[in-house]
Structure formats: structure tokens, C-alpha cells
Coordinates of N, CA and C and ligand atoms in Angstrom, one line a residue:
M19 N -12.3 88.1 -92.5 CA -13.5 87.6 -91.9 C -14.7 88.2 -92.6
E20 N -15.8 87.5 -92.8 CA -17.0 88.0 -93.4 C -17.7 88.8 -92.4
N21 N -18.4 89.9 -92.8 CA -19.3 90.7 -91.9 C -20.2 89.9 -91.1
K22 N -20.8 88.9 -91.8 CA -21.8 88.0 -91.2 C -21.3 87.3 -90.0
E23 N -20.1 86.8 -90.1 CA -19.5 86.1 -88.9 C -19.2 87.1 -87.8
L24 N -18.7 88.3 -88.1 CA -18.4 89.3 -87.1 C -19.7 89.7 -86.4
I25 N -20.8 89.8 -87.1 CA -22.1 90.2 -86.5 C -22.5 89.0 -85.6
R26 N -22.3 87.8 -86.0 CA -22.7 86.7 -85.2 C -22.0 86.7 -83.8
L27 N -20.7 87.1 -83.9 CA -19.9 87.2 -82.7 C -20.4 88.4 -81.8
A28 N -20.8 89.5 -82.4 CA -21.4 90.6 -81.7 C -22.7 90.2 -81.0
L29 N -23.5 89.4 -81.7 CA -24.8 89.0 -81.1 C -24.5 88.0 -79.9
E30 N -23.4 87.3 -80.0 CA -23.0 86.4 -79.0 C -22.5 87.2 -77.8
A31 N -21.7 88.3 -78.0 CA -21.2 89.1 -77.0 C -22.4 89.8 -76.2
R32 N -23.4 90.1 -77.0 CA -24.6 90.8 -76.4 C -25.2 90.0 -75.3
E33 N -25.1 88.7 -75.4 CA -25.7 87.8 -74.4 C -25.1 88.0 -73.0
M34 N -23.9 88.6 -73.0 CA -23.2 88.8 -71.7 C -23.5 90.2 -71.2
A35 N -24.2 91.0 -71.9 CA -24.5 92.4 -71.4 C -25.0 92.4 -70.0
Y36 N -24.4 93.4 -69.2 CA -24.9 93.6 -67.9 C -25.5 95.0 -67.8
A37 N -26.9 94.9 -68.0 CA -27.6 96.2 -68.2 C -28.9 96.2 -67.4
P38 N -28.7 96.0 -66.0 CA -29.9 96.0 -65.2 C -30.7 97.3 -65.1
Y39 N -30.0 98.4 -65.4 CA -30.6 99.7 -65.2 C -31.3 100.2 -66.5
S40 N -30.6 100.3 -67.6 CA -31.2 100.7 -68.9 C -32.0 99.6 -69.5
K41 N -31.6 98.4 -69.3 CA -32.1 97.2 -69.9 C -31.8 97.1 -71.4
Y42 N -31.0 98.0 -71.9 CA -30.6 98.1 -73.3 C -29.3 97.3 -73.4
M43 N -29.3 96.2 -74.1 CA -28.1 95.3 -74.2 C -27.4 95.5 -75.5
V44 N -26.1 95.7 -75.4 CA -25.2 95.9 -76.6 C -24.1 94.9 -76.6
G45 N -23.8 94.5 -77.8 CA -22.7 93.6 -78.0 C -21.8 94.1 -79.2
A46 N -20.5 93.9 -79.1 CA -19.6 94.3 -80.1 C -18.6 93.2 -80.4
A47 N -18.1 93.2 -81.6 CA -17.0 92.2 -82.0 C -16.0 93.0 -82.8
L48 N -14.8 93.1 -82.3 CA -13.8 94.0 -82.8 C -12.7 93.1 -83.5
L49 N -12.5 93.3 -84.8 CA -11.6 92.5 -85.6 C -10.3 93.2 -85.8
T50 N -9.2 92.6 -85.5 CA -7.8 93.1 -85.6 C -7.4 92.9 -87.0
T51 N -6.3 93.6 -87.5 CA -5.8 93.4 -88.8 C -5.2 92.0 -89.0
K52 N -4.9 91.4 -87.8 CA -4.3 90.0 -87.9 C -5.4 88.9 -87.9
G53 N -6.7 89.4 -87.8 CA -7.8 88.4 -87.9 C -8.3 87.9 -86.6
R54 N -7.8 88.5 -85.5 CA -8.3 88.1 -84.1 C -9.6 88.9 -83.8
V55 N -10.5 88.3 -83.0 CA -11.7 89.0 -82.7 C -11.8 89.2 -81.1
Y56 N -12.0 90.4 -80.7 CA -12.3 90.6 -79.3 C -13.7 91.0 -79.1
K57 N -14.4 90.4 -78.2 CA -15.8 90.7 -78.0 C -16.0 91.6 -76.8
G58 N -17.1 92.4 -76.8 CA -17.4 93.2 -75.6 C -18.9 93.4 -75.5
C59 N -19.3 93.7 -74.2 CA -20.7 94.0 -73.9 C -20.7 95.3 -73.1
N60 N -21.9 95.9 -72.9 CA -22.0 97.0 -72.0 C -22.1 96.5 -70.6
I61 N -21.5 97.2 -69.7 CA -21.4 96.8 -68.3 C -21.8 98.0 -67.5
E62 N -23.0 98.0 -66.9 CA -23.6 99.1 -66.2 C -23.2 99.1 -64.7
N63 N -23.5 100.1 -64.0 CA -23.2 100.3 -62.6 C -24.2 101.0 -61.9
A64 N -24.5 100.6 -60.6 CA -25.5 101.3 -59.8 C -25.3 102.8 -59.6
A65 N -24.0 103.2 -59.7 CA -23.7 104.6 -59.7 C -23.7 105.3 -61.1
Y66 N -24.2 104.5 -62.0 CA -24.4 105.0 -63.4 C -23.2 105.4 -64.2
T67 N -22.4 106.4 -63.6 CA -21.3 107.0 -64.4 C -20.2 106.0 -64.7
P68 N -19.9 105.0 -63.9 CA -18.9 104.1 -64.2 C -19.3 103.0 -65.3
S69 N -20.5 103.1 -65.8 CA -20.9 102.2 -66.9 C -20.0 102.3 -68.1
N70 N -19.8 101.1 -68.7 CA -18.9 101.1 -69.9 C -19.7 100.5 -71.1
C71 N -19.5 101.1 -72.3 CA -20.1 100.7 -73.5 C -19.5 99.4 -74.0
A72 N -20.2 98.6 -74.8 CA -19.8 97.4 -75.4 C -18.5 97.6 -76.3
E73 N -18.5 98.7 -77.1 CA -17.4 99.0 -78.0 C -16.1 99.2 -77.2
R74 N -16.2 100.0 -76.1 CA -15.0 100.3 -75.4 C -14.6 99.1 -74.6
T75 N -15.5 98.2 -74.2 CA -15.1 97.0 -73.5 C -14.2 96.2 -74.5
A76 N -14.7 96.1 -75.7 CA -13.9 95.3 -76.7 C -12.6 95.9 -77.0
F77 N -12.5 97.2 -77.2 CA -11.3 97.9 -77.4 C -10.3 97.8 -76.3
F78 N -10.8 97.9 -75.1 CA -9.9 97.9 -73.9 C -9.4 96.5 -73.7
K79 N -10.2 95.5 -74.0 CA -9.7 94.1 -73.9 C -8.6 93.9 -74.8
A80 N -8.8 94.4 -76.1 CA -7.8 94.1 -77.1 C -6.5 94.9 -76.9
V81 N -6.7 96.2 -76.5 CA -5.5 97.0 -76.3 C -4.7 96.5 -75.1
S82 N -5.4 96.0 -74.1 CA -4.7 95.5 -72.9 C -4.0 94.2 -73.2
E83 N -4.3 93.5 -74.4 CA -3.6 92.3 -74.8 C -2.6 92.6 -75.8
G84 N -2.3 93.9 -76.0 CA -1.2 94.2 -76.9 C -1.6 94.6 -78.4
E85 N -2.9 94.5 -78.7 CA -3.4 94.8 -80.0 C -3.4 96.3 -80.2
R86 N -3.0 96.7 -81.5 CA -3.0 98.1 -81.8 C -3.6 98.5 -83.1
E87 N -3.8 97.4 -83.9 CA -4.3 97.7 -85.3 C -5.6 96.9 -85.6
F88 N -6.6 97.7 -86.0 CA -7.9 97.2 -86.1 C -8.5 97.5 -87.5
E89 N -9.4 96.5 -87.9 CA -10.0 96.6 -89.2 C -11.4 97.0 -89.2
A90 N -12.2 96.4 -88.3 CA -13.6 96.6 -88.3 C -14.3 96.3 -86.9
I91 N -15.5 96.8 -86.7 CA -16.2 96.4 -85.5 C -17.7 96.2 -85.9
A92 N -18.3 95.2 -85.3 CA -19.7 95.0 -85.5 C -20.4 95.3 -84.2
I93 N -21.5 96.0 -84.3 CA -22.3 96.4 -83.1 C -23.7 96.0 -83.2
V94 N -24.3 95.5 -82.2 CA -25.7 95.2 -82.1 C -26.3 95.6 -80.8
G95 N -27.5 96.1 -80.8 CA -28.0 96.6 -79.5 C -29.5 96.6 -79.5
G96 N -30.1 96.6 -78.4 CA -31.6 96.7 -78.3 C -32.1 96.1 -76.9
Y97 N -33.3 96.3 -76.7 CA -34.0 95.8 -75.5 C -34.1 94.3 -75.7
R98 N -34.6 93.6 -74.7 CA -34.8 92.2 -74.7 C -35.2 91.6 -76.1
G99 N -34.7 90.5 -76.4 CA -35.0 89.9 -77.7 C -34.1 90.3 -78.8
A100 N -34.4 90.0 -80.0 CA -33.5 90.3 -81.1 C -33.6 91.8 -81.4
P101 N -32.4 92.4 -81.9 CA -32.4 93.8 -82.2 C -33.4 94.2 -83.2
T102 N -34.0 95.4 -83.1 CA -35.0 95.8 -84.1 C -34.6 97.1 -84.8
S103 N -33.5 97.7 -84.3 CA -33.0 98.9 -85.0 C -31.5 99.0 -84.8
Y104 N -30.9 99.9 -85.6 CA -29.4 100.0 -85.5 C -28.9 100.7 -84.3
A105 N -27.9 100.2 -83.7 CA -27.3 100.8 -82.5 C -25.9 101.4 -82.9
Y106 N -25.9 102.7 -83.0 CA -24.7 103.4 -83.4 C -23.8 103.7 -82.2
P107 N -22.5 103.7 -82.4 CA -21.6 103.9 -81.3 C -21.7 105.4 -80.8
C108 N -21.6 105.5 -79.5 CA -21.8 106.9 -78.9 C -20.5 107.7 -79.2
G109 N -20.6 108.9 -78.9 CA -19.5 109.8 -79.2 C -18.2 109.5 -78.5
V110 N -18.3 109.0 -77.3 CA -17.0 108.6 -76.5 C -16.4 107.4 -77.2
C111 N -17.2 106.4 -77.6 CA -16.6 105.3 -78.3 C -16.0 105.6 -79.6
R112 N -16.6 106.5 -80.3 CA -16.1 107.0 -81.6 C -14.7 107.6 -81.4
Q113 N -14.6 108.3 -80.3 CA -13.3 109.0 -80.0 C -12.2 107.9 -79.6
V114 N -12.6 106.9 -78.9 CA -11.7 105.8 -78.6 C -11.2 105.1 -79.9
M115 N -12.2 104.9 -80.8 CA -11.8 104.3 -82.1 C -10.8 105.2 -82.8
M116 N -11.0 106.5 -82.7 CA -10.1 107.5 -83.4 C -8.7 107.4 -82.9
E117 N -8.5 106.9 -81.7 CA -7.2 106.8 -81.1 C -6.4 105.7 -81.7
F118 N -7.1 104.6 -82.1 CA -6.4 103.4 -82.5 C -6.6 103.0 -84.0
C119 N -7.5 103.7 -84.7 CA -7.8 103.2 -86.0 C -7.6 104.3 -87.1
D120 N -7.3 103.8 -88.3 CA -7.2 104.6 -89.5 C -8.7 105.0 -89.9
S121 N -9.1 106.2 -89.6 CA -10.5 106.6 -89.8 C -11.0 106.4 -91.2
A122 N -10.2 106.5 -92.2 CA -10.7 106.3 -93.6 C -10.9 104.9 -93.9
K123 N -10.3 104.0 -93.1 CA -10.4 102.5 -93.4 C -11.2 101.7 -92.5
F124 N -11.2 102.2 -91.2 CA -11.9 101.4 -90.1 C -13.4 101.3 -90.4
R125 N -13.9 100.1 -90.5 CA -15.3 99.8 -90.8 C -16.2 99.6 -89.6
I126 N -17.3 100.3 -89.5 CA -18.2 100.2 -88.4 C -19.5 99.6 -89.0
I127 N -19.7 98.3 -88.5 CA -20.9 97.6 -89.0 C -22.0 97.6 -88.0
T128 N -23.0 98.3 -88.2 CA -24.2 98.4 -87.3 C -25.2 97.4 -87.9
A129 N -25.6 96.5 -87.0 CA -26.5 95.4 -87.5 C -27.8 95.2 -86.7
I130 N -28.7 94.7 -87.5 CA -30.0 94.3 -86.8 C -30.0 92.7 -86.8
S131 N -29.4 92.2 -87.8 CA -29.2 90.7 -87.9 C -28.0 90.4 -88.8
E132 N -27.7 89.2 -88.9 CA -26.5 88.8 -89.8 C -26.8 89.2 -91.2
E133 N -28.0 89.3 -91.6 CA -28.3 89.7 -93.0 C -28.6 91.2 -93.2
Q134 N -29.0 91.8 -92.1 CA -29.4 93.2 -92.3 C -28.5 94.1 -91.5
Y135 N -27.6 94.8 -92.2 CA -26.6 95.6 -91.6 C -26.2 96.8 -92.5
L136 N -25.6 97.8 -91.9 CA -25.0 99.0 -92.6 C -23.5 99.0 -92.3
E137 N -22.8 99.5 -93.2 CA -21.3 99.6 -93.0 C -20.9 101.0 -93.4
Q138 N -20.2 101.6 -92.4 CA -19.7 103.0 -92.6 C -18.2 103.1 -92.1
T139 N -17.5 104.0 -92.6 CA -16.1 104.2 -92.0 C -16.2 105.1 -90.8
L140 N -15.1 105.0 -90.0 CA -15.1 105.9 -88.8 C -15.1 107.4 -89.3
A141 N -14.4 107.7 -90.4 CA -14.4 109.0 -90.9 C -15.8 109.5 -91.2
E142 N -16.7 108.6 -91.7 CA -18.1 109.0 -91.9 C -18.8 109.3 -90.6
L143 N -18.6 108.5 -89.6 CA -19.3 108.7 -88.3 C -18.6 109.7 -87.4
L144 N -17.4 110.0 -87.7 CA -16.7 111.1 -86.9 C -15.8 111.9 -87.8
P145 N -16.5 112.8 -88.6 CA -15.8 113.6 -89.6 C -14.9 114.6 -88.8
N146 N -13.7 114.9 -89.4 CA -12.8 115.8 -88.9 C -12.4 115.6 -87.4
G147 N -12.3 114.3 -87.1 CA -12.0 113.9 -85.7 C -10.6 114.3 -85.3
F148 N -10.5 114.5 -84.0 CA -9.2 114.8 -83.4 C -8.5 113.5 -82.9
G149 N -7.3 113.3 -83.4 CA -6.7 112.0 -83.1 C -5.2 112.2 -82.9
P150 N -4.4 111.1 -82.7 CA -3.0 111.1 -82.5 C -2.2 111.9 -83.6
N151 N -2.7 112.0 -84.8 CA -2.0 112.7 -85.9 C -2.1 114.2 -85.7
N152 N -3.0 114.7 -84.8 CA -3.1 116.1 -84.6 C -2.1 116.6 -83.5
L153 N -1.4 115.6 -82.9 CA -0.4 116.0 -81.8 C 1.0 115.8 -82.3
Ligands
THU89 N1 -24.3 101.7 -75.0 C1 -23.3 100.9 -75.6 O1 -22.9 99.9 -75.0 N2 -22.7 101.4 -76.7 C2 -23.1 102.6 -77.3 O2 -22.4 103.0 -78.2 C3 -24.3 103.3 -76.9 C4 -24.8 102.9 -75.5 C5 -24.8 101.2 -73.7 C6 -24.6 102.1 -72.5 C7 -25.7 101.7 -71.6 O3 -25.3 100.6 -70.9 C8 -26.8 101.4 -72.5 O4 -26.3 101.1 -73.8 C9 -27.9 102.5 -72.7 O5 -27.3 103.7 -73.0

């Protein structure tokens, strides 16, 4: 799948963001090695702590459906309207990625639009990460 299409799906996922507290809306589209896409949005909570990031929503949807192998994730975020800056995955989400992905190969696409995006590997965003291979 083209990066452009994955970004389009992340933008679509962002429409579902439930962010009444921060008002910062995030969407993610996670591509499996078999070519399936799982979308996720951030889901906030009045008690704050139970809030979930868009990336983890996508991962947990996929893993709970039996998926274990992933190729890439596109992420978009920002306040109301079209994104104006890159939304990088938080540390907790990077650690969840580390659990299920080959960090040298897994691609993280942070996007402002379908045309304007950056692509980095998980190893670049989480160097020397601790994962299943360490145990
Ligand atoms: N958020 C994400 O969904 N993904 C990230 O990687 C960073 C932060 C969400 C959490 C919260 O709902 C809002 O963005 C502001 O932190």
C-alpha cells in the first residue's frame, strides 16, 4: 500500500477522535504485513489517566483480531482543522510498537497531509529499545 493511502486512512480515523479535554485529535492507520489496515483514534476520559492514544487503539484492535505482524503506521494529529505539524508517537506507544514490530523495518509515517510526510523506522524513534528479544 502507498504511504499516501495509509495517510488518507489515518486522516479518516482522526475524524473519530474523542478528545473533549485536550481537543488534540489524533488518527492512526496501521498496516499489517498481509495488507490489512486497522484504524485508531485517541479516546480521552474525564479521569484523564484512562485515555488511550490513537496508535495504541490501532494496535490493540489489530492484536485482538489475531494480527501479529506489522509493516507501517501513519499518524496525523492536531487541533481542529487540518494538521499543521507532525504528531510523533509518545513513548508508551513506541514501546507497544517495540513489542510487535521489527524495529529496523517497521515504518512510522508522521504526516501533515497526504503529500507532506516524514518516514522513520521504529529503531530511529526508539533506539536501543527493550523488547521481546531481550527476554
Ligand atoms: N496522543 C495520541 O493519540 N498519540 C500520541 O502519540 C500522542 C498523544 C493523544 C493523547 C491525548 O488524547 C492527546 O493526544 C493529547 O495528548
